[in-house]
């Protein structure tokens, strides 16, 4: 018996030392540091298995692959725009006044995300899969030169095969088709699935070229982008992926509520630049030189549109320490004078975002948030419930969407400023994944987003103190426990 306890003590000591070494060898947020110490020390051995999936960071060599000339290309444009900030003529574009009034936000994105102002955009919104895929397929069929696709989830299912078949057809016609997909989000979709596309002349690779899903064990540091560009003229960004569940065909989720926008105009250049960076970091053999005259003509064609929407395409991820999208969210919240309307499937804000929302609510700003009323990840859902209750106590109106699953990632501030993209209101999107959002200065889009938000509210239940009081002690425990894991979720 003495030997048993001695061995157990030795295991505990060794486990604790390894836990400390493992957690502190890489810089990370203090909350995440304590959370991982909690997991590794109090769940010996098994905690390290969990860490293998959730805690390991990307090597610097992979992150360096995501830098390139596409970022350098816009520096001169940004320098010229900075000199004009506050002086844009609103007679040329009525949204210029909004840009002039939002100089702090605009400069922040220019300085941290190399995001120029891209004007003259027409924007169309999609809140469900069928409408989105119908227009997407139309644009694919009309493509003449290029189709660039980057999705977190490109599923091997009915809609995935239909999408692949159309891409094969276009590749065989001579259209340059390139696909980047995330190996984890597209679990079950392998290179074999894309073989017909490759045989037809197209290209498809998992992000950062991890060939086998079994080797790519990280749950974190995923390519969470949902980007499409067609002929450099039309682009998509938002929350919708390629998969049956996003079409509303899943028995588990039923109706799938989301938001993706279709851009026609200069804003597509921002999406194109993001795709090129990710492509060049993924396929080292078939690089796209954004400075080549032929590529400029192909991927950045001159366009004439009647739209007035002005866009900054902002990406963030573990290749930067600035957390550009999170800081953009905070800046938007701080700028609000009347209203903030947020839709997010995961409401797990860190302390900085929580404080920004608190200040806004206590300053008389009407803050409303719509979240799902069903889980897709149990711990994440319980943590969302915990923060819903905390925000409700601060004066924020939190709604649970009842008509299926709410997957949109949007924010509308003062009926004029809009954010649409892939970033959720949680730690994972803020720090761990590669995300991309469009920040749009356009009252017309803001009005449309207000209408969409009103529809969401009509199909939701306002969370009240009574609802939370009626919850069982066990459910309350799960919410508080999940909250402790927030930095890991």
Tab-separated table of C-alpha atoms in Angstrom:
chain	number	residue	atom	x	y	z
A	1	UNK	CA	0.000	0.000	0.000
A	2	UNK	CA	2.889	2.338	0.829
A	3	UNK	CA	4.383	1.670	-2.600
A	4	UNK	CA	1.030	2.464	-4.253
A	5	UNK	CA	0.773	5.857	-2.564
A	6	UNK	CA	4.389	6.626	-3.364
A	7	UNK	CA	3.788	5.877	-7.041
A	8	UNK	CA	0.608	7.962	-7.002
A	9	UNK	CA	2.450	10.882	-5.402
A	10	UNK	CA	5.176	10.610	-8.031
A	11	UNK	CA	2.605	10.613	-10.842
A	12	UNK	CA	0.903	13.694	-9.388
A	13	UNK	CA	4.204	15.560	-9.008
A	14	UNK	CA	5.398	14.656	-12.517
A	15	UNK	CA	1.977	15.514	-13.974
A	16	UNK	CA	2.012	18.917	-12.230
A	17	UNK	CA	5.524	19.743	-13.461
A	18	UNK	CA	4.655	18.735	-17.020
A	19	UNK	CA	1.438	20.764	-16.824
A	20	UNK	CA	3.324	23.892	-15.788
A	21	UNK	CA	5.959	23.403	-18.498
A	22	UNK	CA	3.318	22.714	-21.159
A	23	UNK	CA	1.174	25.749	-20.342
A	24	UNK	CA	3.893	28.337	-19.743
A	25	UNK	CA	6.175	27.494	-22.655
A	26	UNK	CA	3.834	29.397	-24.984
A	27	UNK	CA	2.468	32.921	-24.325
A	28	UNK	CA	-1.301	32.914	-23.955
A	29	UNK	CA	-4.147	34.843	-22.348
A	30	UNK	CA	-4.024	34.686	-18.531
A	31	UNK	CA	-7.551	33.247	-18.345
A	32	UNK	CA	-6.594	30.490	-20.786
A	33	UNK	CA	-3.415	29.836	-18.810
A	34	UNK	CA	-5.322	29.216	-15.583
A	35	UNK	CA	-7.996	27.189	-17.367
A	36	UNK	CA	-5.393	24.863	-18.879
A	37	UNK	CA	-3.589	24.484	-15.565
A	38	UNK	CA	-6.928	23.506	-14.028
A	39	UNK	CA	-7.509	20.860	-16.702
A	40	UNK	CA	-3.970	19.420	-16.781
A	41	UNK	CA	-3.438	19.287	-13.006
A	42	UNK	CA	-6.843	18.099	-11.849
A	43	UNK	CA	-7.406	15.657	-14.723
A	44	UNK	CA	-4.047	13.822	-14.815
A	45	UNK	CA	-2.970	12.127	-18.041
A	46	UNK	CA	-6.390	12.480	-19.703
A	47	UNK	CA	-5.973	16.261	-19.506
A	48	UNK	CA	-2.974	16.019	-21.834
A	49	UNK	CA	-5.089	14.125	-24.361
A	50	UNK	CA	-7.591	16.979	-24.232
A	51	UNK	CA	-4.702	19.435	-24.627
A	52	UNK	CA	-3.501	17.609	-27.755
A	53	UNK	CA	-6.796	18.502	-29.414
A	54	UNK	CA	-7.605	21.885	-27.877
A	55	UNK	CA	-4.393	23.421	-26.568
A	56	UNK	CA	-1.567	22.994	-29.066
A	57	UNK	CA	-0.637	26.085	-31.028
A	58	UNK	CA	0.382	26.406	-34.655
A	59	UNK	CA	4.132	26.386	-35.341
A	60	UNK	CA	5.679	29.713	-36.341
A	61	UNK	CA	6.664	28.225	-39.699
A	62	UNK	CA	2.984	27.810	-40.580
A	63	UNK	CA	2.102	31.339	-39.490
A	64	UNK	CA	4.932	32.846	-41.534
A	65	UNK	CA	3.465	31.241	-44.639
A	66	UNK	CA	0.466	33.570	-44.287
A	67	UNK	CA	2.428	36.757	-44.929
A	68	UNK	CA	3.106	37.969	-48.444
A	69	UNK	CA	2.987	40.629	-51.092
A	70	UNK	CA	-0.831	40.819	-51.051
A	71	UNK	CA	-0.560	42.704	-47.740
A	72	UNK	CA	2.088	45.070	-49.074
A	73	UNK	CA	-0.009	45.848	-52.118
A	74	UNK	CA	-2.476	48.075	-50.247
A	75	UNK	CA	-0.055	50.162	-48.147
A	76	UNK	CA	0.122	53.030	-50.655
A	77	UNK	CA	-3.670	53.044	-51.012
A	78	UNK	CA	-4.098	53.180	-47.222
A	79	UNK	CA	-1.599	56.040	-46.901
A	80	UNK	CA	-3.551	58.091	-49.440
A	81	UNK	CA	-6.869	57.344	-47.745
A	82	UNK	CA	-5.554	58.354	-44.310
A	83	UNK	CA	-4.726	61.786	-45.675
A	84	UNK	CA	-8.323	62.168	-46.875
A	85	UNK	CA	-10.064	60.936	-43.712
A	86	UNK	CA	-12.472	63.541	-42.442
A	87	UNK	CA	-12.478	65.232	-45.849
A	88	UNK	CA	-14.417	62.753	-48.001
A	89	UNK	CA	-17.104	64.525	-50.037
A	90	UNK	CA	-20.548	63.193	-49.078
A	91	UNK	CA	-21.979	64.559	-52.330
A	92	UNK	CA	-19.941	61.943	-54.179
A	93	UNK	CA	-21.208	59.219	-51.852
A	94	UNK	CA	-23.752	59.794	-49.048
A	95	UNK	CA	-21.937	57.190	-46.930
A	96	UNK	CA	-18.767	59.306	-46.914
A	97	UNK	CA	-20.140	61.291	-43.969
A	98	UNK	CA	-20.408	58.063	-42.001
A	99	UNK	CA	-16.787	57.259	-42.821
A	100	UNK	CA	-15.712	60.767	-41.796
A	101	UNK	CA	-17.568	60.366	-38.500
A	102	UNK	CA	-15.997	56.929	-37.901
A	103	UNK	CA	-12.348	57.893	-38.374
A	104	UNK	CA	-11.165	56.063	-35.251
A	105	UNK	CA	-12.598	52.735	-36.405
A	106	UNK	CA	-11.420	53.238	-39.982
A	107	UNK	CA	-7.847	54.100	-38.935
A	108	UNK	CA	-7.713	51.194	-36.490
A	109	UNK	CA	-8.476	48.713	-39.274
A	110	UNK	CA	-6.057	50.435	-41.633
A	111	UNK	CA	-3.250	50.319	-39.068
A	112	UNK	CA	-3.793	46.808	-37.697
A	113	UNK	CA	-5.425	44.834	-40.527
A	114	UNK	CA	-4.124	46.622	-43.648
A	115	UNK	CA	-7.784	47.171	-44.550
A	116	UNK	CA	-8.383	50.005	-47.045
A	117	UNK	CA	-11.761	51.596	-47.647
A	118	UNK	CA	-13.368	49.863	-50.626
A	119	UNK	CA	-16.286	51.800	-52.083
A	120	UNK	CA	-18.992	51.544	-54.735
A	121	UNK	CA	-20.481	48.235	-53.571
A	122	UNK	CA	-23.882	46.707	-54.133
A	123	UNK	CA	-24.825	44.281	-51.351
A	124	UNK	CA	-27.402	41.525	-51.182
A	125	UNK	CA	-28.226	39.594	-47.996
A	126	UNK	CA	-29.029	35.898	-47.494
A	127	UNK	CA	-30.400	34.454	-44.273
A	128	UNK	CA	-30.870	30.834	-45.323
A	129	UNK	CA	-28.969	28.188	-47.251
A	130	UNK	CA	-31.304	27.566	-50.202
A	131	UNK	CA	-31.407	31.230	-51.279
A	132	UNK	CA	-27.657	31.544	-50.796
A	133	UNK	CA	-26.789	28.420	-52.772
A	134	UNK	CA	-29.172	29.331	-55.596
A	135	UNK	CA	-27.409	32.651	-56.198
A	136	UNK	CA	-23.977	31.138	-55.615
A	137	UNK	CA	-24.606	28.461	-58.249
A	138	UNK	CA	-25.848	31.134	-60.672
A	139	UNK	CA	-22.614	33.060	-60.223
A	140	UNK	CA	-20.594	29.867	-60.670
A	141	UNK	CA	-22.373	29.053	-63.919
A	142	UNK	CA	-21.700	32.575	-65.223
A	143	UNK	CA	-18.009	32.499	-64.233
A	144	UNK	CA	-15.596	33.210	-67.077
A	145	UNK	CA	-12.116	33.308	-65.521
A	146	UNK	CA	-11.872	32.358	-61.831
A	147	UNK	CA	-13.684	30.861	-58.855
A	148	UNK	CA	-11.944	31.071	-55.472
A	149	UNK	CA	-13.537	29.305	-52.513
A	150	UNK	CA	-12.537	29.149	-48.850
A	151	UNK	CA	-14.835	27.412	-46.357
A	152	UNK	CA	-14.444	26.119	-42.837
A	153	UNK	CA	-16.914	23.362	-43.711
A	154	UNK	CA	-17.130	21.858	-47.197
A	155	UNK	CA	-19.107	18.720	-46.430
A	156	UNK	CA	-19.159	15.424	-48.283
A	157	UNK	CA	-22.963	15.304	-48.501
A	158	UNK	CA	-25.758	16.091	-50.951
A	159	UNK	CA	-25.159	19.843	-51.339
A	160	UNK	CA	-21.401	19.304	-51.138
A	161	UNK	CA	-21.511	16.887	-54.080
A	162	UNK	CA	-23.756	19.231	-56.069
A	163	UNK	CA	-21.300	22.060	-55.474
A	164	UNK	CA	-18.361	19.870	-56.455
A	165	UNK	CA	-20.084	18.720	-59.660
A	166	UNK	CA	-20.618	22.328	-60.735
A	167	UNK	CA	-17.028	23.247	-59.931
A	168	UNK	CA	-15.774	20.288	-61.969
A	169	UNK	CA	-17.897	21.449	-64.886
A	170	UNK	CA	-16.452	24.965	-64.694
A	171	UNK	CA	-12.886	23.688	-64.364
A	172	UNK	CA	-13.349	21.575	-67.482
A	173	UNK	CA	-14.529	24.712	-69.289
A	174	UNK	CA	-11.208	26.357	-68.475
A	175	UNK	CA	-12.215	28.442	-65.461
A	176	UNK	CA	-9.463	28.610	-62.822
A	177	UNK	CA	-11.082	26.920	-59.793
A	178	UNK	CA	-9.316	26.910	-56.417
A	179	UNK	CA	-10.687	25.576	-53.130
A	180	UNK	CA	-9.276	25.946	-49.611
A	181	UNK	CA	-11.096	24.024	-46.888
A	182	UNK	CA	-10.449	23.396	-43.226
A	183	UNK	CA	-9.583	19.774	-42.447
A	184	UNK	CA	-11.331	19.816	-39.061
A	185	UNK	CA	-14.467	21.712	-40.088
A	186	UNK	CA	-14.719	19.531	-43.199
A	187	UNK	CA	-14.156	16.300	-41.286
A	188	UNK	CA	-14.892	13.371	-43.581
A	189	UNK	CA	-14.080	15.373	-46.704
A	190	UNK	CA	-10.714	14.165	-47.974
A	191	UNK	CA	-8.585	14.730	-51.069
A	192	UNK	CA	-10.337	11.768	-52.661
A	193	UNK	CA	-13.592	13.747	-52.612
A	194	UNK	CA	-11.951	16.543	-54.626
A	195	UNK	CA	-10.194	14.214	-57.088
A	196	UNK	CA	-12.758	14.835	-59.892
A	197	UNK	CA	-12.091	18.566	-59.556
A	198	UNK	CA	-8.328	18.073	-59.624
A	199	UNK	CA	-8.624	15.733	-62.636
A	200	UNK	CA	-10.742	18.397	-64.339
A	201	UNK	CA	-8.018	21.024	-63.920
A	202	UNK	CA	-9.039	22.601	-60.624
A	203	UNK	CA	-7.158	22.690	-57.327
A	204	UNK	CA	-8.247	21.910	-53.760
A	205	UNK	CA	-6.228	21.758	-50.543
A	206	UNK	CA	-6.856	21.718	-46.809
A	207	UNK	CA	-5.764	24.954	-45.121
A	208	UNK	CA	-1.985	25.107	-44.562
A	209	UNK	CA	-1.840	21.809	-46.457
A	210	UNK	CA	-2.449	19.238	-43.725
A	211	UNK	CA	-3.138	16.292	-45.996
A	212	UNK	CA	-4.757	13.879	-43.565
A	213	UNK	CA	-7.393	14.828	-40.999
A	214	UNK	CA	-5.961	12.273	-38.594
A	215	UNK	CA	-2.692	14.249	-38.497
A	216	UNK	CA	-4.497	17.541	-38.022
A	217	UNK	CA	-5.672	16.998	-34.466
A	218	UNK	CA	-5.977	20.622	-33.376
A	219	UNK	CA	-9.495	21.838	-32.631
A	220	UNK	CA	-8.106	25.371	-32.354
A	221	UNK	CA	-6.360	27.580	-34.924
A	222	UNK	CA	-8.801	26.620	-37.640
A	223	UNK	CA	-9.533	28.375	-40.924
A	224	UNK	CA	-13.009	29.620	-40.005
A	225	UNK	CA	-13.390	31.805	-43.110
A	226	UNK	CA	-16.426	31.606	-45.390
A	227	UNK	CA	-15.252	33.416	-48.516
A	228	UNK	CA	-16.035	33.135	-52.215
A	229	UNK	CA	-14.984	35.298	-55.154
A	230	UNK	CA	-16.109	34.861	-58.751
A	231	UNK	CA	-14.224	36.549	-61.616
A	232	UNK	CA	-13.014	39.121	-59.086
A	233	UNK	CA	-16.400	40.884	-59.463
A	234	UNK	CA	-18.693	39.062	-57.059
A	235	UNK	CA	-17.877	37.948	-53.543
A	236	UNK	CA	-19.522	36.315	-50.548
A	237	UNK	CA	-18.725	36.591	-46.845
A	238	UNK	CA	-20.716	35.554	-43.793
A	239	UNK	CA	-21.675	32.533	-41.739
A	240	UNK	CA	-22.927	29.988	-44.276
A	241	UNK	CA	-20.772	26.978	-45.205
A	242	UNK	CA	-21.270	24.223	-47.773
A	243	UNK	CA	-23.245	21.417	-46.124
A	244	UNK	CA	-26.721	19.958	-45.797
A	245	UNK	CA	-27.280	21.353	-42.307
A	246	UNK	CA	-26.785	24.887	-43.649
A	247	UNK	CA	-29.568	24.178	-46.129
A	248	UNK	CA	-31.948	23.407	-43.261
A	249	UNK	CA	-31.937	19.692	-44.122
A	250	UNK	CA	-30.636	18.456	-40.766
A	251	UNK	CA	-33.131	16.640	-38.522
A	252	UNK	CA	-31.191	17.792	-35.476
A	253	UNK	CA	-31.175	21.521	-36.243
A	254	UNK	CA	-34.086	21.984	-38.634
A	255	UNK	CA	-34.320	25.551	-39.918
A	256	UNK	CA	-30.885	27.141	-40.133
A	257	UNK	CA	-30.859	30.917	-39.603
A	258	UNK	CA	-27.714	32.646	-40.793
A	259	UNK	CA	-26.414	35.703	-42.608
A	260	UNK	CA	-24.134	35.940	-45.628
A	261	UNK	CA	-23.778	38.932	-47.920
A	262	UNK	CA	-23.048	39.019	-51.646
A	263	UNK	CA	-20.843	41.907	-52.710
A	264	UNK	CA	-20.556	43.376	-56.205
A	265	UNK	CA	-17.922	46.083	-56.305
A	266	UNK	CA	-14.533	47.039	-54.941
A	267	UNK	CA	-15.158	45.183	-51.682
A	268	UNK	CA	-14.449	41.969	-53.565
A	269	UNK	CA	-10.816	43.088	-53.810
A	270	UNK	CA	-10.526	42.733	-50.033
A	271	UNK	CA	-11.936	39.200	-50.140
A	272	UNK	CA	-9.633	38.356	-53.038
A	273	UNK	CA	-6.540	39.564	-51.181
A	274	UNK	CA	-7.474	37.477	-48.135
A	275	UNK	CA	-7.961	34.394	-50.294
A	276	UNK	CA	-4.630	34.903	-52.067
A	277	UNK	CA	-2.793	35.148	-48.740
A	278	UNK	CA	-4.404	31.931	-47.524
A	279	UNK	CA	-3.879	30.163	-50.845
A	280	UNK	CA	-0.200	31.080	-51.010
A	281	UNK	CA	0.230	29.878	-47.436
A	282	UNK	CA	-1.484	26.605	-48.296
A	283	UNK	CA	-0.224	25.618	-51.755
A	284	UNK	CA	3.474	26.421	-51.920
A	285	UNK	CA	3.774	25.105	-55.492
A	286	UNK	CA	1.066	27.093	-57.241
A	287	UNK	CA	1.495	30.629	-55.919
A	288	UNK	CA	-0.581	33.600	-57.038
A	289	UNK	CA	1.509	36.740	-57.543
A	290	UNK	CA	-0.864	39.670	-56.859
A	291	UNK	CA	1.581	42.084	-58.536
A	292	UNK	CA	1.644	40.220	-61.843
A	293	UNK	CA	-0.236	42.322	-64.487
A	294	UNK	CA	-2.152	39.289	-65.729
A	295	UNK	CA	-3.259	38.432	-62.189
A	296	UNK	CA	-4.266	42.038	-61.507
A	297	UNK	CA	-6.498	41.957	-64.565
A	298	UNK	CA	-7.844	38.547	-63.620
A	299	UNK	CA	-8.434	38.954	-59.890
A	300	UNK	CA	-8.837	42.730	-59.546
A	301	UNK	CA	-10.843	43.826	-62.604
A	302	UNK	CA	-12.162	47.363	-62.901
A	303	UNK	CA	-15.879	47.521	-62.161
A	304	UNK	CA	-18.707	49.995	-62.500
A	305	UNK	CA	-21.586	49.647	-60.046
A	306	UNK	CA	-24.416	51.830	-58.774
A	307	UNK	CA	-23.790	50.859	-55.139
A	308	UNK	CA	-22.674	53.271	-52.414
A	309	UNK	CA	-21.729	50.815	-49.666
A	310	UNK	CA	-18.190	51.305	-48.325
A	311	UNK	CA	-16.423	48.236	-46.911
A	312	UNK	CA	-13.338	47.329	-44.934
A	313	UNK	CA	-12.510	43.609	-45.086
A	314	UNK	CA	-10.855	42.703	-41.788
A	315	UNK	CA	-9.111	39.440	-40.978
A	316	UNK	CA	-7.735	38.318	-37.619
A	317	UNK	CA	-6.162	35.179	-36.243
A	318	UNK	CA	-3.194	33.626	-34.463
A	319	UNK	CA	-0.842	35.162	-37.043
A	320	UNK	CA	-1.432	38.506	-35.284
A	321	UNK	CA	-1.555	39.617	-31.645
A	322	UNK	CA	-3.892	42.552	-32.308
A	323	UNK	CA	-7.201	40.629	-32.249
A	324	UNK	CA	-8.452	43.036	-34.910
A	325	UNK	CA	-12.035	41.807	-35.146
A	326	UNK	CA	-12.544	41.682	-31.378
A	327	UNK	CA	-11.128	45.184	-31.027
A	328	UNK	CA	-13.358	46.266	-33.912
A	329	UNK	CA	-16.367	44.894	-32.054
A	330	UNK	CA	-15.329	46.804	-28.927
A	331	UNK	CA	-14.822	50.003	-30.920
A	332	UNK	CA	-18.267	49.637	-32.491
A	333	UNK	CA	-19.839	49.095	-29.070
A	334	UNK	CA	-18.057	52.168	-27.694
A	335	UNK	CA	-19.225	54.272	-30.656
A	336	UNK	CA	-22.905	53.396	-30.151
A	337	UNK	CA	-25.194	56.210	-29.091
A	338	UNK	CA	-28.625	54.624	-29.551
A	339	UNK	CA	-28.584	50.902	-30.258
A	340	UNK	CA	-26.470	47.770	-30.604
A	341	UNK	CA	-27.986	44.659	-32.139
A	342	UNK	CA	-25.966	41.463	-32.150
A	343	UNK	CA	-26.629	37.974	-33.475
A	344	UNK	CA	-24.210	35.231	-32.441
A	345	UNK	CA	-24.459	31.460	-31.990
A	346	UNK	CA	-21.917	31.558	-29.158
A	347	UNK	CA	-22.052	34.274	-26.506
A	348	UNK	CA	-18.855	33.817	-24.499
A	349	UNK	CA	-17.325	37.309	-24.268
A	350	UNK	CA	-14.007	37.907	-22.587
A	351	UNK	CA	-13.674	40.569	-19.890
A	352	UNK	CA	-12.953	43.404	-22.327
A	353	UNK	CA	-16.039	42.753	-24.473
A	354	UNK	CA	-18.188	42.124	-21.391
A	355	UNK	CA	-17.122	45.469	-19.931
A	356	UNK	CA	-17.796	47.277	-23.212
A	357	UNK	CA	-21.328	45.866	-23.324
A	358	UNK	CA	-21.804	46.737	-19.653
A	359	UNK	CA	-20.754	50.347	-20.213
A	360	UNK	CA	-23.008	50.664	-23.257
A	361	UNK	CA	-26.052	49.265	-21.443
A	362	UNK	CA	-25.484	51.449	-18.382
A	363	UNK	CA	-25.016	54.484	-20.636
A	364	UNK	CA	-28.559	54.178	-21.967
A	365	UNK	CA	-27.748	52.389	-25.220
A	366	UNK	CA	-30.330	49.778	-26.188
A	367	UNK	CA	-28.297	46.559	-26.374
A	368	UNK	CA	-29.983	43.445	-27.798
A	369	UNK	CA	-28.444	40.033	-28.498
A	370	UNK	CA	-29.973	36.991	-30.211
A	371	UNK	CA	-28.532	33.547	-29.438
A	372	UNK	CA	-29.711	29.990	-30.243
A	373	UNK	CA	-32.233	28.125	-28.119
A	374	UNK	CA	-30.560	24.782	-28.857
A	375	UNK	CA	-27.003	23.496	-28.525
A	376	UNK	CA	-24.615	22.311	-31.193
A	377	UNK	CA	-21.800	22.092	-28.609
A	378	UNK	CA	-23.079	21.366	-25.058
A	379	UNK	CA	-20.381	23.188	-23.044
A	380	UNK	CA	-20.509	26.190	-25.375
A	381	UNK	CA	-24.290	26.343	-25.083
A	382	UNK	CA	-24.218	26.218	-21.275
A	383	UNK	CA	-21.543	28.918	-21.178
A	384	UNK	CA	-23.728	31.017	-23.505
A	385	UNK	CA	-26.618	30.605	-21.070
A	386	UNK	CA	-24.379	31.698	-18.184
A	387	UNK	CA	-23.329	34.906	-19.942
A	388	UNK	CA	-26.885	35.532	-21.145
A	389	UNK	CA	-27.936	35.683	-17.513
A	390	UNK	CA	-25.054	37.960	-16.534
A	391	UNK	CA	-25.779	40.362	-19.383
A	392	UNK	CA	-29.500	40.329	-18.615
A	393	UNK	CA	-28.675	41.561	-15.087
A	394	UNK	CA	-26.708	44.426	-16.652
A	395	UNK	CA	-29.687	45.613	-18.677
A	396	UNK	CA	-28.928	43.838	-21.960
A	397	UNK	CA	-31.895	42.211	-23.697
A	398	UNK	CA	-30.940	38.654	-24.595
A	399	UNK	CA	-33.200	36.574	-26.828
A	400	UNK	CA	-33.168	32.834	-27.524
A	401	UNK	CA	-34.047	32.019	-31.144
A	402	UNK	CA	-36.794	29.364	-31.238
A	403	UNK	CA	-37.194	28.599	-34.943
A	404	UNK	CA	-34.196	26.318	-35.496
A	405	UNK	CA	-30.529	27.192	-35.045
A	406	UNK	CA	-29.205	30.770	-35.013
A	407	UNK	CA	-25.788	30.841	-36.698
A	408	UNK	CA	-25.518	34.467	-37.906
A	409	UNK	CA	-22.538	36.549	-36.775
A	410	UNK	CA	-23.699	40.138	-37.196
A	411	UNK	CA	-23.699	43.493	-35.439
A	412	UNK	CA	-25.649	46.648	-36.287
A	413	UNK	CA	-24.855	49.895	-34.478
A	414	UNK	CA	-27.074	53.005	-34.503
A	415	UNK	CA	-28.870	51.834	-37.652
A	416	UNK	CA	-25.846	52.637	-39.825
A	417	UNK	CA	-22.711	50.599	-39.070
A	418	UNK	CA	-22.725	46.861	-39.861
A	419	UNK	CA	-20.415	43.908	-39.303
A	420	UNK	CA	-21.016	40.595	-41.089
A	421	UNK	CA	-18.636	37.682	-41.231
A	422	UNK	CA	-17.355	34.513	-39.617
A	423	UNK	CA	-16.370	35.765	-36.144
A	424	UNK	CA	-18.522	34.713	-33.207
A	425	UNK	CA	-18.713	36.574	-29.903
A	426	UNK	CA	-16.385	34.164	-28.128
A	427	UNK	CA	-12.785	33.424	-27.159
A	428	UNK	CA	-12.274	31.024	-30.053
A	429	UNK	CA	-13.054	33.632	-32.698
A	430	UNK	CA	-11.225	36.377	-30.817
A	431	UNK	CA	-7.940	34.537	-30.289
A	432	UNK	CA	-7.789	31.017	-31.676
A	433	UNK	CA	-9.236	30.861	-35.185
A	434	UNK	CA	-8.600	32.617	-38.477
A	435	UNK	CA	-11.642	34.856	-39.024
A	436	UNK	CA	-12.773	37.405	-41.585
A	437	UNK	CA	-15.516	40.050	-41.324
A	438	UNK	CA	-16.785	42.821	-43.564
A	439	UNK	CA	-17.299	46.105	-41.703
A	440	UNK	CA	-19.741	48.074	-43.801
A	441	UNK	CA	-20.561	51.789	-43.792
A	442	UNK	CA	-23.965	51.902	-45.465
A	443	UNK	CA	-27.359	52.976	-44.143
A	444	UNK	CA	-29.183	50.944	-46.798
A	445	UNK	CA	-27.588	47.690	-45.627
A	446	UNK	CA	-28.100	48.719	-41.994
A	447	UNK	CA	-31.819	49.171	-42.629
A	448	UNK	CA	-32.000	45.739	-44.237
A	449	UNK	CA	-30.131	44.208	-41.311
A	450	UNK	CA	-32.584	45.909	-38.933
A	451	UNK	CA	-35.455	44.200	-40.756
A	452	UNK	CA	-33.687	40.833	-40.505
A	453	UNK	CA	-33.035	41.405	-36.818
A	454	UNK	CA	-36.703	42.258	-36.218
A	455	UNK	CA	-37.652	38.941	-37.856
A	456	UNK	CA	-35.203	37.133	-35.571
A	457	UNK	CA	-36.709	38.813	-32.492
A	458	UNK	CA	-40.217	37.864	-33.600
A	459	UNK	CA	-39.145	34.198	-33.543
A	460	UNK	CA	-37.298	34.422	-30.230
A	461	UNK	CA	-38.003	34.421	-26.507
A	462	UNK	CA	-36.731	37.223	-24.296
A	463	UNK	CA	-34.679	35.753	-21.474
A	464	UNK	CA	-36.019	36.870	-18.096
A	465	UNK	CA	-35.130	36.408	-14.448
A	466	UNK	CA	-38.084	34.023	-14.085
A	467	UNK	CA	-36.779	31.764	-16.851
A	468	UNK	CA	-33.410	31.463	-15.119
A	469	UNK	CA	-34.930	31.026	-11.653
A	470	UNK	CA	-37.016	28.124	-12.916
A	471	UNK	CA	-33.924	26.261	-14.086
A	472	UNK	CA	-32.778	23.292	-12.033
A	473	UNK	CA	-29.771	23.359	-9.697
A	474	UNK	CA	-28.053	20.820	-11.971
A	475	UNK	CA	-28.492	23.056	-15.018
A	476	UNK	CA	-27.124	26.015	-13.064
A	477	UNK	CA	-24.105	23.946	-12.079
A	478	UNK	CA	-23.438	23.002	-15.723
A	479	UNK	CA	-23.636	26.676	-16.723
A	480	UNK	CA	-21.180	27.775	-14.022
A	481	UNK	CA	-18.823	24.885	-14.755
A	482	UNK	CA	-18.887	25.623	-18.492
A	483	UNK	CA	-18.112	29.244	-17.735
A	484	UNK	CA	-14.866	28.130	-16.035
A	485	UNK	CA	-13.882	26.514	-19.354
A	486	UNK	CA	-14.770	29.618	-21.396
A	487	UNK	CA	-11.185	30.387	-22.472
A	488	UNK	CA	-10.957	26.855	-23.896
A	489	UNK	CA	-14.292	26.763	-25.699
